[in-house]
mmCIF file of C-alpha atoms in Angstrom:
data_model
loop_
_atom_site.group_PDB
_atom_site.id
_atom_site.type_symbol
_atom_site.label_atom_id
_atom_site.label_comp_id
_atom_site.label_asym_id
_atom_site.label_seq_id
_atom_site.Cartn_x
_atom_site.Cartn_y
_atom_site.Cartn_z
ATOM 1 C CA PRO A 117 4.186 -9.131 -14.534
ATOM 2 C CA THR A 118 5.967 -5.990 -15.648
ATOM 3 C CA GLY A 119 4.293 -2.837 -16.783
ATOM 4 C CA SER A 120 4.902 0.879 -16.733
ATOM 5 C CA LEU A 121 2.513 1.181 -13.784
ATOM 6 C CA LEU A 122 4.744 -0.785 -11.392
ATOM 7 C CA TYR A 123 8.132 0.495 -10.371
ATOM 8 C CA PRO A 124 10.857 -2.197 -10.612
ATOM 9 C CA TYR A 125 10.793 -4.791 -7.846
ATOM 10 C CA GLY A 126 12.062 -8.226 -6.908
ATOM 11 C CA PRO A 127 15.282 -9.833 -5.697
ATOM 12 C CA ASP A 128 17.249 -8.472 -8.673
ATOM 13 C CA GLN A 129 16.395 -4.971 -7.397
ATOM 14 C CA GLY A 130 17.826 -5.802 -3.989
ATOM 15 C CA ASP A 131 14.410 -6.397 -2.418
ATOM 16 C CA LYS A 132 13.989 -8.323 0.791
ATOM 17 C CA THR A 133 11.239 -10.960 0.824
ATOM 18 C CA ASN A 134 8.719 -11.502 3.617
ATOM 19 C CA PRO A 135 8.576 -14.943 5.263
ATOM 20 C CA LYS A 136 6.064 -17.463 3.925
ATOM 21 C CA LEU A 137 3.653 -17.194 6.841
ATOM 22 C CA ASP A 138 -0.094 -16.604 6.910
ATOM 23 C CA ASP A 139 -0.733 -13.217 8.579
ATOM 24 C CA GLY A 140 3.047 -12.681 8.658
ATOM 25 C CA THR A 141 4.973 -9.418 8.495
ATOM 26 C CA SER A 142 8.354 -8.077 7.556
ATOM 27 C CA GLU A 143 10.955 -7.449 10.203
ATOM 28 C CA ALA A 144 10.861 -3.976 11.728
ATOM 29 C CA ILE A 145 12.182 -1.676 8.989
ATOM 30 C CA THR A 146 14.218 1.220 10.372
ATOM 31 C CA LEU A 147 13.779 4.059 7.902
ATOM 32 C CA SER A 148 16.945 5.767 6.744
ATOM 33 C CA VAL A 149 14.807 8.892 6.261
ATOM 34 C CA PRO A 150 12.046 9.410 8.867
ATOM 35 C CA PHE A 151 8.576 9.527 7.322
ATOM 36 C CA THR A 152 5.890 12.071 8.245
ATOM 37 C CA PHE A 153 2.302 10.795 8.085
ATOM 38 C CA TYR A 154 -0.642 12.981 9.138
ATOM 39 C CA GLY A 155 1.691 15.379 10.963
ATOM 40 C CA LYS A 156 3.559 12.745 12.982
ATOM 41 C CA THR A 157 7.029 11.471 12.121
ATOM 42 C CA TYR A 158 7.917 7.790 12.252
ATOM 43 C CA GLN A 159 11.210 5.905 11.995
ATOM 44 C CA THR A 160 9.918 2.314 11.895
ATOM 45 C CA VAL A 161 7.499 0.629 9.507
ATOM 46 C CA PHE A 162 6.305 -2.902 8.899
ATOM 47 C CA VAL A 163 5.260 -4.327 5.536
ATOM 48 C CA ASN A 164 2.497 -6.697 6.603
ATOM 49 C CA ASN A 165 1.472 -9.626 4.401
ATOM 50 C CA ASN A 166 -2.218 -8.692 4.667
ATOM 51 C CA GLY A 167 -1.806 -5.587 2.512
ATOM 52 C CA VAL A 168 -0.976 -3.096 5.272
ATOM 53 C CA ILE A 169 2.025 -0.816 5.818
ATOM 54 C CA SER A 170 2.014 0.126 9.491
ATOM 55 C CA PHE A 171 4.031 2.543 11.602
ATOM 56 C CA ASP A 172 5.770 1.362 14.807
ATOM 57 C CA GLU A 173 3.769 -1.887 15.264
ATOM 58 C CA PRO A 174 3.027 -4.854 12.965
ATOM 59 C CA VAL A 175 -0.549 -5.727 11.933
ATOM 60 C CA LYS A 176 -1.669 -9.349 11.727
ATOM 61 C CA GLN A 177 -5.424 -8.671 11.503
ATOM 62 C CA TYR A 178 -6.819 -10.264 8.336
ATOM 63 C CA THR A 179 -10.428 -9.011 8.089
ATOM 64 C CA PRO A 180 -10.382 -5.259 7.470
ATOM 65 C CA ASP A 181 -12.220 -2.698 9.566
ATOM 66 C CA PRO A 182 -13.458 0.608 8.162
ATOM 67 C CA PHE A 183 -11.543 3.781 9.033
ATOM 68 C CA PRO A 184 -11.293 5.558 11.408
ATOM 69 C CA LEU A 185 -10.096 2.703 13.582
ATOM 70 C CA VAL A 186 -11.021 2.967 17.255
ATOM 71 C CA ASP A 187 -7.643 1.637 18.451
ATOM 72 C CA GLU A 188 -5.495 4.501 17.105
ATOM 73 C CA ARG A 189 -3.189 2.463 14.862
ATOM 74 C CA PRO A 190 -1.543 4.637 12.193
ATOM 75 C CA PHE A 191 -1.266 2.829 8.888
ATOM 76 C CA VAL A 192 -1.916 2.823 5.174
ATOM 77 C CA THR A 193 -3.731 -0.058 3.538
ATOM 78 C CA PRO A 194 -2.787 -0.598 -0.098
ATOM 79 C CA PHE A 195 -5.150 -3.626 -0.096
ATOM 80 C CA TRP A 196 -6.070 -4.837 3.400
ATOM 81 C CA ALA A 197 -7.401 -8.371 3.063
ATOM 82 C CA ASP A 198 -6.460 -11.919 4.056
ATOM 83 C CA VAL A 199 -3.361 -12.596 1.978
ATOM 84 C CA ASP A 200 -1.795 -16.060 2.288
ATOM 85 C CA ASN A 201 1.647 -16.115 0.691
ATOM 86 C CA VAL A 202 2.058 -19.767 1.717
ATOM 87 C CA LEU A 203 -0.544 -20.591 -0.951
ATOM 88 C CA GLY A 204 1.034 -18.295 -3.510
ATOM 89 C CA GLY A 205 2.925 -15.120 -4.242
ATOM 90 C CA ASP A 206 5.608 -13.018 -2.587
ATOM 91 C CA ILE A 207 5.838 -9.732 -0.693
ATOM 92 C CA PHE A 208 8.935 -7.677 -1.462
ATOM 93 C CA TYR A 209 10.300 -4.425 -0.069
ATOM 94 C CA ARG A 210 13.343 -2.178 -0.150
ATOM 95 C CA GLN A 211 14.497 1.288 0.780
ATOM 96 C CA THR A 212 16.213 2.959 -2.139
ATOM 97 C CA THR A 213 18.082 6.056 -3.249
ATOM 98 C CA ASP A 214 18.577 4.737 -6.805
ATOM 99 C CA PRO A 215 18.796 7.822 -9.051
ATOM 100 C CA ALA A 216 16.909 6.290 -11.984
ATOM 101 C CA LEU A 217 13.965 5.210 -9.836
ATOM 102 C CA LEU A 218 13.891 8.464 -7.864
ATOM 103 C CA GLY A 219 13.952 10.331 -11.169
ATOM 104 C CA ASP A 220 10.865 8.476 -12.378
ATOM 105 C CA ILE A 221 9.043 9.041 -9.067
ATOM 106 C CA SER A 222 9.972 12.748 -9.085
ATOM 107 C CA GLN A 223 8.739 13.183 -12.647
ATOM 108 C CA HIS A 224 5.432 11.470 -11.876
ATOM 109 C CA ILE A 225 4.671 13.379 -8.684
ATOM 110 C CA THR A 226 5.610 16.726 -10.244
ATOM 111 C CA GLN A 227 3.310 15.875 -13.173
ATOM 112 C CA TYR A 228 0.413 15.107 -10.806
ATOM 113 C CA PHE A 229 1.108 18.025 -8.439
ATOM 114 C CA PRO A 230 2.557 20.716 -10.732
ATOM 115 C CA LYS A 231 2.265 23.500 -8.135
ATOM 116 C CA SER A 232 4.720 21.660 -5.861
ATOM 117 C CA PRO A 233 7.787 20.545 -7.837
ATOM 118 C CA PHE A 234 9.205 17.432 -6.178
ATOM 119 C CA THR A 235 12.648 15.851 -6.267
ATOM 120 C CA ALA A 236 12.581 12.552 -4.388
ATOM 121 C CA THR A 237 15.605 11.775 -2.222
ATOM 122 C CA TRP A 238 14.399 8.426 -0.835
ATOM 123 C CA ALA A 239 11.694 5.817 -1.366
ATOM 124 C CA LEU A 240 10.379 2.658 0.249
ATOM 125 C CA VAL A 241 8.918 0.314 -2.373
ATOM 126 C CA ALA A 242 6.676 -2.536 -1.186
ATOM 127 C CA THR A 243 5.204 -4.966 -3.723
ATOM 128 C CA TRP A 244 2.710 -7.780 -3.337
ATOM 129 C CA ASP A 245 3.407 -10.059 -6.299
ATOM 130 C CA HIS A 246 0.589 -12.421 -7.352
ATOM 131 C CA VAL A 247 -0.387 -13.069 -3.716
ATOM 132 C CA ALA A 248 -3.072 -15.658 -2.948
ATOM 133 C CA TYR A 249 -5.926 -15.381 -0.441
ATOM 134 C CA TYR A 250 -6.498 -17.444 2.672
ATOM 135 C CA GLY A 251 -8.466 -20.633 2.001
ATOM 136 C CA SER A 252 -8.032 -20.325 -1.753
ATOM 137 C CA THR A 253 -8.933 -23.244 -3.999
ATOM 138 C CA SER A 254 -8.102 -21.173 -7.101
ATOM 139 C CA GLU A 255 -4.978 -19.906 -8.847
ATOM 140 C CA LYS A 256 -5.998 -16.266 -8.381
ATOM 141 C CA GLY A 257 -3.388 -13.737 -7.311
ATOM 142 C CA ASN A 258 -3.225 -9.982 -6.691
ATOM 143 C CA THR A 259 -0.316 -7.765 -7.722
ATOM 144 C CA PHE A 260 -0.099 -4.283 -6.236
ATOM 145 C CA GLN A 261 2.503 -1.888 -4.892
ATOM 146 C CA ALA A 262 2.908 0.953 -2.424
ATOM 147 C CA VAL A 263 5.660 3.569 -2.535
ATOM 148 C CA LEU A 264 6.494 5.938 0.323
ATOM 149 C CA THR A 265 8.663 8.823 -0.871
ATOM 150 C CA THR A 266 9.931 12.226 0.224
ATOM 151 C CA ASP A 267 12.161 15.171 -0.675
ATOM 152 C CA SER A 268 12.553 15.671 3.127
ATOM 153 C CA LYS A 269 9.854 18.392 3.102
ATOM 154 C CA MET A 270 6.868 16.800 1.376
ATOM 155 C CA PHE A 271 5.789 13.191 1.874
ATOM 156 C CA TYR A 272 3.786 11.161 -0.645
ATOM 157 C CA ILE A 273 2.375 7.672 -0.978
ATOM 158 C CA ILE A 274 1.812 6.129 -4.409
ATOM 159 C CA LEU A 275 -0.495 3.098 -4.684
ATOM 160 C CA ASN A 276 -0.232 1.011 -7.881
ATOM 161 C CA TYR A 277 -2.788 -1.698 -8.784
ATOM 162 C CA TRP A 278 -1.582 -3.912 -11.646
ATOM 163 C CA ASP A 279 -3.755 -7.020 -11.347
ATOM 164 C CA ILE A 280 -6.528 -7.549 -8.781
ATOM 165 C CA GLN A 281 -8.285 -10.935 -9.117
ATOM 166 C CA TRP A 282 -9.735 -11.402 -5.625
ATOM 167 C CA THR A 283 -11.119 -9.258 -2.794
ATOM 168 C CA THR A 284 -11.751 -11.544 0.187
ATOM 169 C CA GLY A 285 -10.237 -14.485 2.043
ATOM 170 C CA ALA A 286 -12.310 -17.456 3.153
ATOM 171 C CA ALA A 287 -12.072 -16.526 6.866
ATOM 172 C CA SER A 288 -13.627 -13.135 5.999
ATOM 173 C CA ASP A 289 -16.679 -14.942 4.566
ATOM 174 C CA GLY A 290 -15.253 -14.944 1.056
ATOM 175 C CA ASP A 291 -15.880 -17.743 -1.433
ATOM 176 C CA ALA A 292 -12.903 -20.156 -1.498
ATOM 177 C CA GLU A 293 -13.262 -20.710 -5.247
ATOM 178 C CA THR A 294 -13.716 -17.099 -6.360
ATOM 179 C CA GLY A 295 -12.097 -15.001 -3.620
ATOM 180 C CA LEU A 296 -15.144 -12.711 -3.713
ATOM 181 C CA GLY A 297 -18.012 -11.772 -1.359
ATOM 182 C CA GLY A 298 -17.875 -11.528 2.421
ATOM 183 C CA THR A 299 -15.988 -8.493 3.755
ATOM 184 C CA PRO A 300 -13.963 -7.230 0.782
ATOM 185 C CA ALA A 301 -10.601 -5.471 0.951
ATOM 186 C CA HIS A 302 -10.143 -2.011 2.427
ATOM 187 C CA VAL A 303 -7.991 0.656 0.777
ATOM 188 C CA GLY A 304 -7.160 3.873 2.558
ATOM 189 C CA PHE A 305 -5.273 5.806 5.207
ATOM 190 C CA ASN A 306 -5.761 5.873 8.988
ATOM 191 C CA SER A 307 -3.977 8.576 10.985
ATOM 192 C CA GLY A 308 -4.417 7.005 14.411
ATOM 193 C CA ASP A 309 -6.945 9.593 15.613
ATOM 194 C CA ASP A 310 -10.685 9.488 15.038
ATOM 195 C CA THR A 311 -10.950 12.506 12.752
ATOM 196 C CA ASN A 312 -8.215 12.115 10.148
ATOM 197 C CA PHE A 313 -8.610 9.239 7.713
ATOM 198 C CA TYR A 314 -9.413 8.523 4.091
ATOM 199 C CA ASN A 315 -11.245 5.587 2.511
ATOM 200 C CA ILE A 316 -10.740 5.102 -1.223
ATOM 201 C CA PRO A 317 -14.171 4.839 -2.891
ATOM 202 C CA GLY A 318 -15.370 1.244 -3.180
ATOM 203 C CA SER A 319 -13.463 0.020 -0.112
ATOM 204 C CA GLN A 320 -15.076 -2.986 1.561
ATOM 205 C CA THR A 321 -17.523 -3.363 -1.321
ATOM 206 C CA ASP A 322 -17.399 -5.707 -4.313
ATOM 207 C CA ALA A 323 -16.421 -2.670 -6.438
ATOM 208 C CA ILE A 324 -12.892 -2.608 -4.992
ATOM 209 C CA ILE A 325 -11.919 -5.283 -7.531
ATOM 210 C CA ASN A 326 -12.117 -2.494 -10.141
ATOM 211 C CA ILE A 327 -9.348 -0.410 -8.512
ATOM 212 C CA THR A 328 -7.078 -1.282 -11.450
ATOM 213 C CA THR A 329 -9.317 0.997 -13.566
ATOM 214 C CA THR A 330 -9.716 3.918 -11.164
ATOM 215 C CA SER A 331 -7.366 6.758 -10.211
ATOM 216 C CA ASN A 332 -7.141 10.232 -8.697
ATOM 217 C CA VAL A 333 -4.281 11.235 -11.047
ATOM 218 C CA LYS A 334 -5.743 10.119 -14.412
ATOM 219 C CA VAL A 335 -3.546 6.999 -14.554
ATOM 220 C CA PRO A 336 -5.781 3.893 -14.303
ATOM 221 C CA GLY A 337 -4.703 1.785 -11.335
ATOM 222 C CA ARG A 338 -2.636 4.526 -9.673
ATOM 223 C CA TRP A 339 -3.643 6.621 -6.661
ATOM 224 C CA VAL A 340 -1.294 9.274 -5.234
ATOM 225 C CA PHE A 341 -1.657 11.255 -2.023
ATOM 226 C CA ARG A 342 0.371 13.802 -0.149
ATOM 227 C CA VAL A 343 0.379 12.448 3.389
ATOM 228 C CA ASP A 344 2.509 14.670 5.650
ATOM 229 C CA LYS A 345 -0.523 16.932 5.970
ATOM 230 C CA PHE A 346 -2.955 14.600 4.290
ATOM 231 C CA GLN A 347 -4.562 15.997 1.137
ATOM 232 C CA VAL A 348 -7.301 14.338 -0.887
ATOM 233 C CA THR A 349 -6.578 15.043 -4.532
ATOM 234 C CA GLY A 350 -8.636 14.882 -7.680
ATOM 235 C CA VAL A 351 -11.292 12.478 -6.401
#
């Protein structure tokens, strides 16, 4: 699907594609611009099939835990649940300095945060395209995207939800036919300590399926956060 909510993605954009592997991950992605998250700077990320972007270490866990995590893993969860891209869908990612894309990102963030004009110099775009859930007996797929971006001073993450049809894999007590019930997906940010974290409202409840209609920047399906020194905005 294409829509104004999602930034361009796919092989024709130069994206790499994750392996078809349940609980799989990308290779280690060495960032061309280090990324600051909750006051710490990282040079390596993983785009994990199960809806997690993690710093330094991959994440194969498929049933989400609420934040703060006790094991000090720093990551963002665009939609942490039991994705199975063997059954359907693809996970794409790229680092980019494309002027047209960075122009769009800069315009959006400056619109949402007018007191801090922003000119993006780099972005990492990760897209889960119509991904299936573990144990699925349906054709349901989820399409969502996460963008890490910076002007080298401020660091933002944009979460875009285009089409969310399921919340739970069968090994997380979800229904194989509906992809609902059990322990639903978690959406949020975990700093790696036990005091700094953010859970998007509805996480790990049935209501998370409605994230395509919610927002903190008045754009249904889009959530945007400044994450170098994490700031909750407009909630």
